[in-house]
mmCIF file of the C-alpha atoms, coordinates in Angstrom:
data_MODEL
# 
_entry.id   MODEL 
# 
loop_
_atom_site.group_PDB 
_atom_site.id 
_atom_site.type_symbol 
_atom_site.label_atom_id 
_atom_site.label_alt_id 
_atom_site.label_comp_id 
_atom_site.label_asym_id 
_atom_site.label_entity_id 
_atom_site.label_seq_id 
_atom_site.pdbx_PDB_ins_code 
_atom_site.Cartn_x 
_atom_site.Cartn_y 
_atom_site.Cartn_z 
_atom_site.occupancy 
_atom_site.B_iso_or_equiv 
_atom_site.pdbx_formal_charge 
_atom_site.auth_seq_id 
_atom_site.auth_comp_id 
_atom_site.auth_asym_id 
_atom_site.auth_atom_id 
_atom_site.pdbx_PDB_model_num 
ATOM 1   C CA . GLN A 1 1   ? 235.734 155.879 85.406 1.00 0.00 ? 1   GLN A CA 1 
ATOM 2   C CA . VAL A 1 2   ? 232.117 156.381 84.422 1.00 0.00 ? 2   VAL A CA 1 
ATOM 3   C CA . GLN A 1 3   ? 231.408 156.107 80.729 1.00 0.00 ? 3   GLN A CA 1 
ATOM 4   C CA . LEU A 1 4   ? 228.203 157.294 79.098 1.00 0.00 ? 4   LEU A CA 1 
ATOM 5   C CA . VAL A 1 5   ? 227.047 156.428 75.603 1.00 0.00 ? 5   VAL A CA 1 
ATOM 6   C CA . GLU A 1 6   ? 224.027 158.139 74.075 1.00 0.00 ? 6   GLU A CA 1 
ATOM 7   C CA . SER A 1 7   ? 221.932 156.877 71.205 1.00 0.00 ? 7   SER A CA 1 
ATOM 8   C CA . GLY A 1 8   ? 218.596 157.525 69.551 1.00 0.00 ? 8   GLY A CA 1 
ATOM 9   C CA . GLY A 1 9   ? 219.031 160.951 68.025 1.00 0.00 ? 9   GLY A CA 1 
ATOM 10  C CA . GLY A 1 10  ? 217.941 161.773 64.528 1.00 0.00 ? 10  GLY A CA 1 
ATOM 11  C CA . LEU A 1 11  ? 215.655 163.841 62.348 1.00 0.00 ? 11  LEU A CA 1 
ATOM 12  C CA . VAL A 1 12  ? 212.018 164.215 63.349 1.00 0.00 ? 12  VAL A CA 1 
ATOM 13  C CA . GLN A 1 13  ? 209.165 166.469 62.254 1.00 0.00 ? 13  GLN A CA 1 
ATOM 14  C CA . PRO A 1 14  ? 207.644 169.044 64.596 1.00 0.00 ? 14  PRO A CA 1 
ATOM 15  C CA . GLY A 1 15  ? 205.090 167.383 66.839 1.00 0.00 ? 15  GLY A CA 1 
ATOM 16  C CA . GLY A 1 16  ? 206.831 164.058 66.528 1.00 0.00 ? 16  GLY A CA 1 
ATOM 17  C CA . SER A 1 17  ? 208.515 161.885 69.102 1.00 0.00 ? 17  SER A CA 1 
ATOM 18  C CA . LEU A 1 18  ? 211.940 160.466 69.740 1.00 0.00 ? 18  LEU A CA 1 
ATOM 19  C CA . ARG A 1 19  ? 213.434 158.305 72.460 1.00 0.00 ? 19  ARG A CA 1 
ATOM 20  C CA . LEU A 1 20  ? 217.021 158.765 73.576 1.00 0.00 ? 20  LEU A CA 1 
ATOM 21  C CA . SER A 1 21  ? 219.010 156.197 75.507 1.00 0.00 ? 21  SER A CA 1 
ATOM 22  C CA . CYS A 1 22  ? 222.059 156.567 77.716 1.00 0.00 ? 22  CYS A CA 1 
ATOM 23  C CA . ALA A 1 23  ? 224.029 153.477 78.667 1.00 0.00 ? 23  ALA A CA 1 
ATOM 24  C CA . ALA A 1 24  ? 226.225 153.967 81.724 1.00 0.00 ? 24  ALA A CA 1 
ATOM 25  C CA . SER A 1 25  ? 229.153 151.839 82.799 1.00 0.00 ? 25  SER A CA 1 
ATOM 26  C CA . GLY A 1 26  ? 231.962 151.963 85.316 1.00 0.00 ? 26  GLY A CA 1 
ATOM 27  C CA . GLY A 1 27  ? 232.029 153.374 88.826 1.00 0.00 ? 27  GLY A CA 1 
ATOM 28  C CA . PRO A 1 28  ? 229.529 152.891 91.673 1.00 0.00 ? 28  PRO A CA 1 
ATOM 29  C CA . LEU A 1 29  ? 226.439 154.378 90.054 1.00 0.00 ? 29  LEU A CA 1 
ATOM 30  C CA . GLU A 1 30  ? 223.774 153.873 92.730 1.00 0.00 ? 30  GLU A CA 1 
ATOM 31  C CA . ASN A 1 31  ? 224.372 157.240 94.414 1.00 0.00 ? 31  ASN A CA 1 
ATOM 32  C CA . TYR A 1 32  ? 224.543 159.162 91.150 1.00 0.00 ? 32  TYR A CA 1 
ATOM 33  C CA . ALA A 1 33  ? 222.042 161.234 89.330 1.00 0.00 ? 33  ALA A CA 1 
ATOM 34  C CA . LEU A 1 34  ? 221.939 160.857 85.581 1.00 0.00 ? 34  LEU A CA 1 
ATOM 35  C CA . GLY A 1 35  ? 220.355 163.211 83.149 1.00 0.00 ? 35  GLY A CA 1 
ATOM 36  C CA . TRP A 1 36  ? 220.132 164.948 79.849 1.00 0.00 ? 36  TRP A CA 1 
ATOM 37  C CA . PHE A 1 37  ? 221.605 168.263 78.785 1.00 0.00 ? 37  PHE A CA 1 
ATOM 38  C CA . HIS A 1 38  ? 220.467 170.058 75.668 1.00 0.00 ? 38  HIS A CA 1 
ATOM 39  C CA . GLN A 1 39  ? 222.847 172.284 73.764 1.00 0.00 ? 39  GLN A CA 1 
ATOM 40  C CA . ALA A 1 40  ? 221.070 174.393 71.206 1.00 0.00 ? 40  ALA A CA 1 
ATOM 41  C CA . PRO A 1 41  ? 223.185 175.902 68.429 1.00 0.00 ? 41  PRO A CA 1 
ATOM 42  C CA . GLY A 1 42  ? 225.234 178.782 69.788 1.00 0.00 ? 42  GLY A CA 1 
ATOM 43  C CA . LYS A 1 43  ? 224.145 178.224 73.389 1.00 0.00 ? 43  LYS A CA 1 
ATOM 44  C CA . GLU A 1 44  ? 225.517 176.629 76.519 1.00 0.00 ? 44  GLU A CA 1 
ATOM 45  C CA . PRO A 1 45  ? 224.265 173.197 77.545 1.00 0.00 ? 45  PRO A CA 1 
ATOM 46  C CA . GLU A 1 46  ? 221.169 173.222 79.728 1.00 0.00 ? 46  GLU A CA 1 
ATOM 47  C CA . GLY A 1 47  ? 220.129 170.467 82.079 1.00 0.00 ? 47  GLY A CA 1 
ATOM 48  C CA . ILE A 1 48  ? 216.610 169.594 80.991 1.00 0.00 ? 48  ILE A CA 1 
ATOM 49  C CA . SER A 1 49  ? 215.790 166.301 82.686 1.00 0.00 ? 49  SER A CA 1 
ATOM 50  C CA . CYS A 1 50  ? 217.598 164.380 85.424 1.00 0.00 ? 50  CYS A CA 1 
ATOM 51  C CA . ILE A 1 51  ? 216.873 161.362 87.578 1.00 0.00 ? 51  ILE A CA 1 
ATOM 52  C CA . GLN A 1 52  ? 218.280 160.006 90.824 1.00 0.00 ? 52  GLN A CA 1 
ATOM 53  C CA . LYS A 1 53  ? 219.678 156.551 90.226 1.00 0.00 ? 53  LYS A CA 1 
ATOM 54  C CA . SER A 1 54  ? 218.758 155.205 93.659 1.00 0.00 ? 54  SER A CA 1 
ATOM 55  C CA . ASP A 1 55  ? 215.192 156.394 94.277 1.00 0.00 ? 55  ASP A CA 1 
ATOM 56  C CA . GLY A 1 56  ? 214.003 157.531 90.856 1.00 0.00 ? 56  GLY A CA 1 
ATOM 57  C CA . SER A 1 57  ? 213.252 161.127 91.819 1.00 0.00 ? 57  SER A CA 1 
ATOM 58  C CA . THR A 1 58  ? 213.224 163.431 88.815 1.00 0.00 ? 58  THR A CA 1 
ATOM 59  C CA . HIS A 1 59  ? 213.716 167.021 87.811 1.00 0.00 ? 59  HIS A CA 1 
ATOM 60  C CA . TYR A 1 60  ? 212.599 168.791 84.648 1.00 0.00 ? 60  TYR A CA 1 
ATOM 61  C CA . ALA A 1 61  ? 213.367 172.164 83.189 1.00 0.00 ? 61  ALA A CA 1 
ATOM 62  C CA . ASP A 1 62  ? 210.301 174.285 82.526 1.00 0.00 ? 62  ASP A CA 1 
ATOM 63  C CA . SER A 1 63  ? 210.948 174.128 78.798 1.00 0.00 ? 63  SER A CA 1 
ATOM 64  C CA . VAL A 1 64  ? 210.283 170.387 78.633 1.00 0.00 ? 64  VAL A CA 1 
ATOM 65  C CA . LYS A 1 65  ? 207.708 169.798 81.374 1.00 0.00 ? 65  LYS A CA 1 
ATOM 66  C CA . GLY A 1 66  ? 204.710 167.946 80.032 1.00 0.00 ? 66  GLY A CA 1 
ATOM 67  C CA . ARG A 1 67  ? 206.545 166.918 76.874 1.00 0.00 ? 67  ARG A CA 1 
ATOM 68  C CA . PHE A 1 68  ? 209.616 164.937 77.946 1.00 0.00 ? 68  PHE A CA 1 
ATOM 69  C CA . THR A 1 69  ? 209.793 162.039 80.376 1.00 0.00 ? 69  THR A CA 1 
ATOM 70  C CA . ILE A 1 70  ? 212.935 160.577 81.884 1.00 0.00 ? 70  ILE A CA 1 
ATOM 71  C CA . SER A 1 71  ? 213.039 156.983 83.043 1.00 0.00 ? 71  SER A CA 1 
ATOM 72  C CA . LYS A 1 72  ? 215.594 154.364 83.981 1.00 0.00 ? 72  LYS A CA 1 
ATOM 73  C CA . ASN A 1 73  ? 216.319 150.678 83.879 1.00 0.00 ? 73  ASN A CA 1 
ATOM 74  C CA . ASN A 1 74  ? 218.595 150.019 86.820 1.00 0.00 ? 74  ASN A CA 1 
ATOM 75  C CA . SER A 1 75  ? 219.478 146.455 85.855 1.00 0.00 ? 75  SER A CA 1 
ATOM 76  C CA . ALA A 1 76  ? 220.750 147.682 82.497 1.00 0.00 ? 76  ALA A CA 1 
ATOM 77  C CA . ASN A 1 77  ? 222.265 150.917 83.866 1.00 0.00 ? 77  ASN A CA 1 
ATOM 78  C CA . THR A 1 78  ? 220.347 152.766 81.206 1.00 0.00 ? 78  THR A CA 1 
ATOM 79  C CA . VAL A 1 79  ? 218.477 156.064 81.280 1.00 0.00 ? 79  VAL A CA 1 
ATOM 80  C CA . TYR A 1 80  ? 215.915 157.064 78.685 1.00 0.00 ? 80  TYR A CA 1 
ATOM 81  C CA . LEU A 1 81  ? 214.435 160.336 77.553 1.00 0.00 ? 81  LEU A CA 1 
ATOM 82  C CA . GLN A 1 82  ? 211.056 160.085 75.867 1.00 0.00 ? 82  GLN A CA 1 
ATOM 83  C CA . MET A 1 83  ? 210.617 163.251 73.835 1.00 0.00 ? 83  MET A CA 1 
ATOM 84  C CA . ASN A 1 84  ? 207.097 164.054 72.661 1.00 0.00 ? 84  ASN A CA 1 
ATOM 85  C CA . SER A 1 85  ? 205.542 167.062 70.952 1.00 0.00 ? 85  SER A CA 1 
ATOM 86  C CA . LEU A 1 86  ? 208.929 168.065 69.638 1.00 0.00 ? 86  LEU A CA 1 
ATOM 87  C CA . LYS A 1 87  ? 209.498 171.651 68.589 1.00 0.00 ? 87  LYS A CA 1 
ATOM 88  C CA . PRO A 1 88  ? 212.123 173.173 66.292 1.00 0.00 ? 88  PRO A CA 1 
ATOM 89  C CA . GLU A 1 89  ? 213.738 174.798 69.335 1.00 0.00 ? 89  GLU A CA 1 
ATOM 90  C CA . ASP A 1 90  ? 214.424 171.318 70.700 1.00 0.00 ? 90  ASP A CA 1 
ATOM 91  C CA . THR A 1 91  ? 217.021 170.935 67.952 1.00 0.00 ? 91  THR A CA 1 
ATOM 92  C CA . GLY A 1 92  ? 220.566 170.468 69.147 1.00 0.00 ? 92  GLY A CA 1 
ATOM 93  C CA . VAL A 1 93  ? 222.959 168.032 70.732 1.00 0.00 ? 93  VAL A CA 1 
ATOM 94  C CA . TYR A 1 94  ? 221.729 166.013 73.692 1.00 0.00 ? 94  TYR A CA 1 
ATOM 95  C CA . TYR A 1 95  ? 224.343 164.900 76.173 1.00 0.00 ? 95  TYR A CA 1 
ATOM 96  C CA . CYS A 1 96  ? 224.005 162.337 78.895 1.00 0.00 ? 96  CYS A CA 1 
ATOM 97  C CA . ALA A 1 97  ? 225.613 163.412 82.164 1.00 0.00 ? 97  ALA A CA 1 
ATOM 98  C CA . ALA A 1 98  ? 226.261 161.864 85.562 1.00 0.00 ? 98  ALA A CA 1 
ATOM 99  C CA . GLN A 1 99  ? 227.479 162.954 88.981 1.00 0.00 ? 99  GLN A CA 1 
ATOM 100 C CA . TRP A 1 100 ? 227.011 162.112 92.658 1.00 0.00 ? 100 TRP A CA 1 
ATOM 101 C CA . LEU A 1 101 ? 224.278 164.706 93.144 1.00 0.00 ? 101 LEU A CA 1 
ATOM 102 C CA . THR A 1 102 ? 220.541 164.962 93.494 1.00 0.00 ? 102 THR A CA 1 
ATOM 103 C CA . ALA A 1 103 ? 218.588 165.068 90.267 1.00 0.00 ? 103 ALA A CA 1 
ATOM 104 C CA . ARG A 1 104 ? 217.873 168.765 90.662 1.00 0.00 ? 104 ARG A CA 1 
ATOM 105 C CA . ALA A 1 105 ? 221.491 169.565 91.481 1.00 0.00 ? 105 ALA A CA 1 
ATOM 106 C CA . LEU A 1 106 ? 222.757 167.687 88.433 1.00 0.00 ? 106 LEU A CA 1 
ATOM 107 C CA . CYS A 1 107 ? 220.412 169.516 86.091 1.00 0.00 ? 107 CYS A CA 1 
ATOM 108 C CA . ASN A 1 108 ? 221.486 172.840 87.591 1.00 0.00 ? 108 ASN A CA 1 
ATOM 109 C CA . ASN A 1 109 ? 225.200 172.014 87.324 1.00 0.00 ? 109 ASN A CA 1 
ATOM 110 C CA . ARG A 1 110 ? 226.810 173.609 84.304 1.00 0.00 ? 110 ARG A CA 1 
ATOM 111 C CA . ARG A 1 111 ? 229.855 171.313 84.497 1.00 0.00 ? 111 ARG A CA 1 
ATOM 112 C CA . PRO A 1 112 ? 228.865 167.775 85.469 1.00 0.00 ? 112 PRO A CA 1 
ATOM 113 C CA . ARG A 1 113 ? 231.713 165.416 86.234 1.00 0.00 ? 113 ARG A CA 1 
ATOM 114 C CA . TYR A 1 114 ? 230.883 162.904 83.505 1.00 0.00 ? 114 TYR A CA 1 
ATOM 115 C CA . TRP A 1 115 ? 229.596 163.509 79.995 1.00 0.00 ? 115 TRP A CA 1 
ATOM 116 C CA . GLY A 1 116 ? 228.807 161.400 76.996 1.00 0.00 ? 116 GLY A CA 1 
ATOM 117 C CA . GLN A 1 117 ? 229.726 162.355 73.459 1.00 0.00 ? 117 GLN A CA 1 
ATOM 118 C CA . GLY A 1 118 ? 226.232 163.497 72.585 1.00 0.00 ? 118 GLY A CA 1 
ATOM 119 C CA . THR A 1 119 ? 223.558 162.544 70.106 1.00 0.00 ? 119 THR A CA 1 
ATOM 120 C CA . GLU A 1 120 ? 222.145 165.002 67.594 1.00 0.00 ? 120 GLU A CA 1 
ATOM 121 C CA . VAL A 1 121 ? 218.445 165.784 67.363 1.00 0.00 ? 121 VAL A CA 1 
ATOM 122 C CA . THR A 1 122 ? 217.009 167.831 64.533 1.00 0.00 ? 122 THR A CA 1 
ATOM 123 C CA . VAL A 1 123 ? 213.358 168.878 64.590 1.00 0.00 ? 123 VAL A CA 1 
ATOM 124 C CA . SER A 1 124 ? 212.443 170.162 61.169 1.00 0.00 ? 124 SER A CA 1 
ATOM 125 C CA . SER A 1 125 ? 209.843 169.824 58.443 1.00 0.00 ? 125 SER A CA 1 
# 
């Protein structure tokens, strides 16, 4: 059973930066993609940035391209999301997700197999 634990959320001013972490455990993870889903208030979660565990290929939603960067530390089974130039619309809950898929397929999947509990991000003055 894959378990995902997010951390790093908090309150940040517009234009600021935040780094989220997702620690993964359990299961054979090398063939998985891992990624981040953003759920804005009143909206469905959206896959915004995903990475293939094995080869490091990435996928980004248009809304975060040029601002967010996903990376991984395979030895620690950890995935990071560096969030720069944050906007108020980035506010919401960020969930870590995992599934045996390509990075693009994971980000486009509305119901990934594994989810974390989420970490809250608030972008406000």
